[in-house]
GROMACS .gro file of C-alpha atoms in nm:
model
  173
    1ILE     CA    1   1.342   1.385   0.342
    2PRO     CA    2   1.263   1.536   0.036
    3ALA     CA    3   0.875   1.419   0.088
    4ILE     CA    4   0.857   1.603   0.401
    5GLY     CA    5   1.103   1.915   0.343
    6PRO     CA    6   1.087   2.197   0.517
    7PHE     CA    7   0.706   2.145   0.671
    8GLY     CA    8   0.871   1.865   0.964
    9THR     CA    9   0.941   2.091   1.132
   10LEU     CA   10   0.586   2.261   1.112
   11ALA     CA   11   0.400   1.929   1.249
   12ASP     CA   12   0.248   1.863   1.538
   13TRP     CA   13   0.377   1.509   1.444
   14ILE     CA   14   0.516   1.334   1.178
   15GLY     CA   15   0.262   1.023   1.036
   16VAL     CA   16   0.439   0.712   0.830
   17GLN     CA   17   0.255   0.478   0.664
   18SER     CA   18   0.330   0.142   0.474
   19ILE     CA   19   0.089  -0.096   0.220
   20HIS     CA   20   0.267  -0.460   0.127
   21ALA     CA   21   0.042  -0.685  -0.120
   22SER     CA   22   0.208  -0.977  -0.367
   23THR     CA   23   0.075  -0.773  -0.656
   24TYR     CA   24   0.338  -0.512  -0.597
   25HIS     CA   25   0.592  -0.654  -0.277
   26SER     CA   26   0.723  -1.012  -0.211
   27ALA     CA   27   0.681  -1.139   0.090
   28ASP     CA   28   1.017  -1.041   0.188
   29ASP     CA   29   0.900  -0.648   0.173
   30ALA     CA   30   0.586  -0.753   0.388
   31PHE     CA   31   0.717  -0.987   0.615
   32ASP     CA   32   1.017  -0.682   0.705
   33SER     CA   33   0.720  -0.327   0.673
   34ALA     CA   34   0.821  -0.327   1.097
   35GLU     CA   35   1.118  -0.342   1.046
   36LEU     CA   36   1.156  -0.063   0.767
   37THR     CA   37   0.818   0.156   0.983
   38LYS     CA   38   1.017   0.169   1.238
   39ASP     CA   39   1.337   0.212   1.084
   40ARG     CA   40   1.198   0.544   0.918
   41LEU     CA   41   0.989   0.694   1.269
   42VAL     CA   42   1.295   0.675   1.404
   43GLU     CA   43   1.500   0.897   1.151
   44TYR     CA   44   1.169   1.058   1.155
   45HIS     CA   45   1.224   1.171   1.474
   46GLU     CA   46   1.549   1.215   1.502
   47LEU     CA   47   1.588   1.399   1.238
   48TYR     CA   48   1.259   1.659   1.283
   49ASN     CA   49   1.212   1.623   1.704
   50LYS     CA   50   0.842   1.577   1.669
   51PRO     CA   51   0.631   1.256   1.746
   52THR     CA   52   0.540   0.961   1.529
   53PHE     CA   53   0.229   0.809   1.422
   54VAL     CA   54   0.191   0.521   1.182
   55PRO     CA   55  -0.233   0.685   1.014
   56TYR     CA   56  -0.241   0.342   0.850
   57PHE     CA   57  -0.063   0.039   0.758
   58ALA     CA   58  -0.144  -0.358   0.603
   59ILE     CA   59  -0.077  -0.670   0.432
   60SER     CA   60  -0.238  -0.775   0.171
   61THR     CA   61  -0.357  -1.111   0.185
   62TYR     CA   62  -0.410  -1.167  -0.183
   63ALA     CA   63  -0.141  -1.468  -0.333
   64ASP     CA   64  -0.117  -1.280  -0.756
   65ASP     CA   65  -0.100  -1.655  -0.859
   66GLY     CA   66  -0.463  -1.677  -0.710
   67ASP     CA   67  -0.686  -1.755  -0.406
   68ALA     CA   68  -0.596  -1.528  -0.090
   69ALA     CA   69  -0.782  -1.802   0.118
   70THR     CA   70  -0.538  -2.050  -0.009
   71ASP     CA   71  -0.279  -1.999  -0.276
   72GLU     CA   72   0.045  -2.005  -0.155
   73ASN     CA   73   0.359  -1.698  -0.261
   74SER     CA   74   0.657  -1.833  -0.459
   75ASP     CA   75   0.800  -1.850  -0.028
   76GLY     CA   76   0.569  -2.124   0.033
   77LYS     CA   77   0.399  -1.930   0.267
   78LEU     CA   78   0.017  -1.823   0.260
   79TRP     CA   79  -0.083  -1.467   0.225
   80GLU     CA   80  -0.242  -1.432   0.535
   81GLN     CA   81   0.041  -1.613   0.793
   82LEU     CA   82   0.263  -1.325   0.625
   83GLN     CA   83   0.003  -1.043   0.784
   84LEU     CA   84   0.027  -1.225   1.110
   85GLU     CA   85   0.458  -1.269   1.094
   86ALA     CA   86   0.428  -0.931   0.969
   87MET     CA   87   0.157  -0.809   1.302
   88GLU     CA   88   0.405  -1.060   1.480
   89GLU     CA   89   0.717  -0.806   1.489
   90TYR     CA   90   0.495  -0.557   1.392
   91ALA     CA   91   0.425  -0.589   1.830
   92GLU     CA   92   0.750  -0.664   1.876
   93ARG     CA   93   0.857  -0.367   1.760
   94ARG     CA   94   0.599  -0.168   1.918
   95TYR     CA   95   0.822  -0.078   2.213
   96ILE     CA   96   1.100   0.044   2.067
   97MET     CA   97   0.862   0.303   1.796
   98ILE     CA   98   0.748   0.389   2.127
   99GLU     CA   99   1.034   0.489   2.333
  100ASP     CA  100   1.300   0.617   2.014
  101ALA     CA  101   1.004   0.768   1.791
  102ALA     CA  102   0.817   0.899   1.982
  103THR     CA  103   0.547   0.739   1.849
  104PHE     CA  104   0.176   0.687   2.026
  105GLY     CA  105   0.012   0.533   1.760
  106LEU     CA  106  -0.062   0.230   1.501
  107MET     CA  107  -0.382   0.189   1.286
  108TYR     CA  108  -0.493  -0.090   1.097
  109MET     CA  109  -0.573   0.043   0.703
  110VAL     CA  110  -0.884  -0.141   0.736
  111ALA     CA  111  -1.071  -0.420   0.954
  112PHE     CA  112  -1.246  -0.586   0.698
  113ASP     CA  113  -1.203  -0.716   0.295
  114ASP     CA  114  -1.361  -0.498   0.010
  115PRO     CA  115  -1.419  -0.644  -0.291
  116THR     CA  116  -1.543  -0.328  -0.358
  117HIS     CA  117  -1.275  -0.128  -0.283
  118HIS     CA  118  -0.947   0.016  -0.635
  119GLY     CA  119  -0.644   0.118  -0.579
  120PHE     CA  120  -0.253   0.086  -0.655
  121PHE     CA  121  -0.271  -0.249  -0.563
  122GLY     CA  122  -0.514  -0.338  -0.864
  123THR     CA  123  -0.694  -0.679  -0.699
  124ALA     CA  124  -0.461  -0.681  -0.365
  125GLU     CA  125  -0.673  -0.395  -0.272
  126TYR     CA  126  -0.983  -0.601  -0.170
  127TYR     CA  127  -0.814  -0.826   0.076
  128LEU     CA  128  -0.633  -0.595   0.280
  129GLY     CA  129  -0.850  -0.612   0.608
  130LEU     CA  130  -0.815  -0.868   0.918
  131ALA     CA  131  -1.134  -1.005   0.858
  132ASP     CA  132  -1.292  -1.160   0.543
  133ASP     CA  133  -1.722  -1.011   0.495
  134GLU     CA  134  -1.948  -1.257   0.460
  135GLY     CA  135  -2.275  -0.977   0.370
  136GLY     CA  136  -2.421  -0.924   0.692
  137SER     CA  137  -2.315  -0.958   1.002
  138SER     CA  138  -2.134  -1.266   0.928
  139PHE     CA  139  -1.701  -1.135   0.900
  140ARG     CA  140  -1.465  -1.505   0.928
  141LYS     CA  141  -1.158  -1.329   1.151
  142LYS     CA  142  -0.778  -1.378   0.940
  143PRO     CA  143  -0.439  -1.548   1.193
  144ALA     CA  144  -0.404  -1.191   1.227
  145PHE     CA  145  -0.728  -0.993   1.327
  146GLU     CA  146  -0.622  -1.092   1.738
  147ALA     CA  147  -0.256  -1.033   1.681
  148PHE     CA  148  -0.381  -0.719   1.560
  149PHE     CA  149  -0.697  -0.679   1.822
  150GLY     CA  150  -0.416  -0.807   2.097
  151LEU     CA  151  -0.213  -0.529   2.097
  152PRO     CA  152  -0.122  -0.356   2.424
  153GLU     CA  153  -0.261   0.016   2.404
  154MET     CA  154   0.118   0.242   2.246
  155GLN     CA  155   0.019   0.558   2.404
  156ARG     CA  156   0.205   0.476   2.747
  157HIS     CA  157   0.127   0.910   2.900
  158ARG     CA  158  -0.246   1.032   2.824
  159PHE     CA  159  -0.196   1.420   2.715
  160THR     CA  160  -0.368   1.662   2.924
  161ALA     CA  161  -0.394   2.004   2.960
  162SER     CA  162  -0.036   2.019   3.121
  163ASP     CA  163   0.127   1.902   2.846
  164GLY     CA  164   0.013   2.165   2.638
  165VAL     CA  165  -0.256   2.006   2.405
  166ASN     CA  166  -0.455   2.309   2.465
  167THR     CA  167  -0.123   2.533   2.336
  168GLY     CA  168  -0.124   2.326   1.999
  169LYS     CA  169   0.300   2.208   2.174
  170LEU     CA  170   0.222   1.868   2.244
  171PRO     CA  171   0.541   1.750   2.496
  172TYR     CA  172   0.798   1.598   2.259
  173TYR     CA  173   0.942   1.302   2.486
   0.00000   0.00000   0.00000
């Protein structure tokens, strides 16, 4: 894997990120992101025999042709619904990630939409959150909010000193 190269053997764990937005990806790509992420985690775990981690993943709810909350993508699905369906796909695959790739964590990139965020995906960057920030202490949960915060804990094992944490060597199971 060229991006990791020889550093994979030196790392304590291998991370994979996954961000999808209508400004760069199709709805199918976004929906399939959980399967692609799982496949990449398994591939890296098998190659380097290291635990894996998803330091961040996100699916923007911005529809490239207009308003994120009301416009539909070319497949006729709202991007908020697509975000929910993709989150459900991650939930279905989490046990495979744990068992086949020693995945110890899955973090969503950002809890709230941020209209000041700028990056690779342009306007879609504003809509990466699981909730709309409506100012003050008020926010609207998107459909994927409950799905993400309802995910059971990824870790099946709590590391202790006897696992080698103090020695800097994590157990590779």
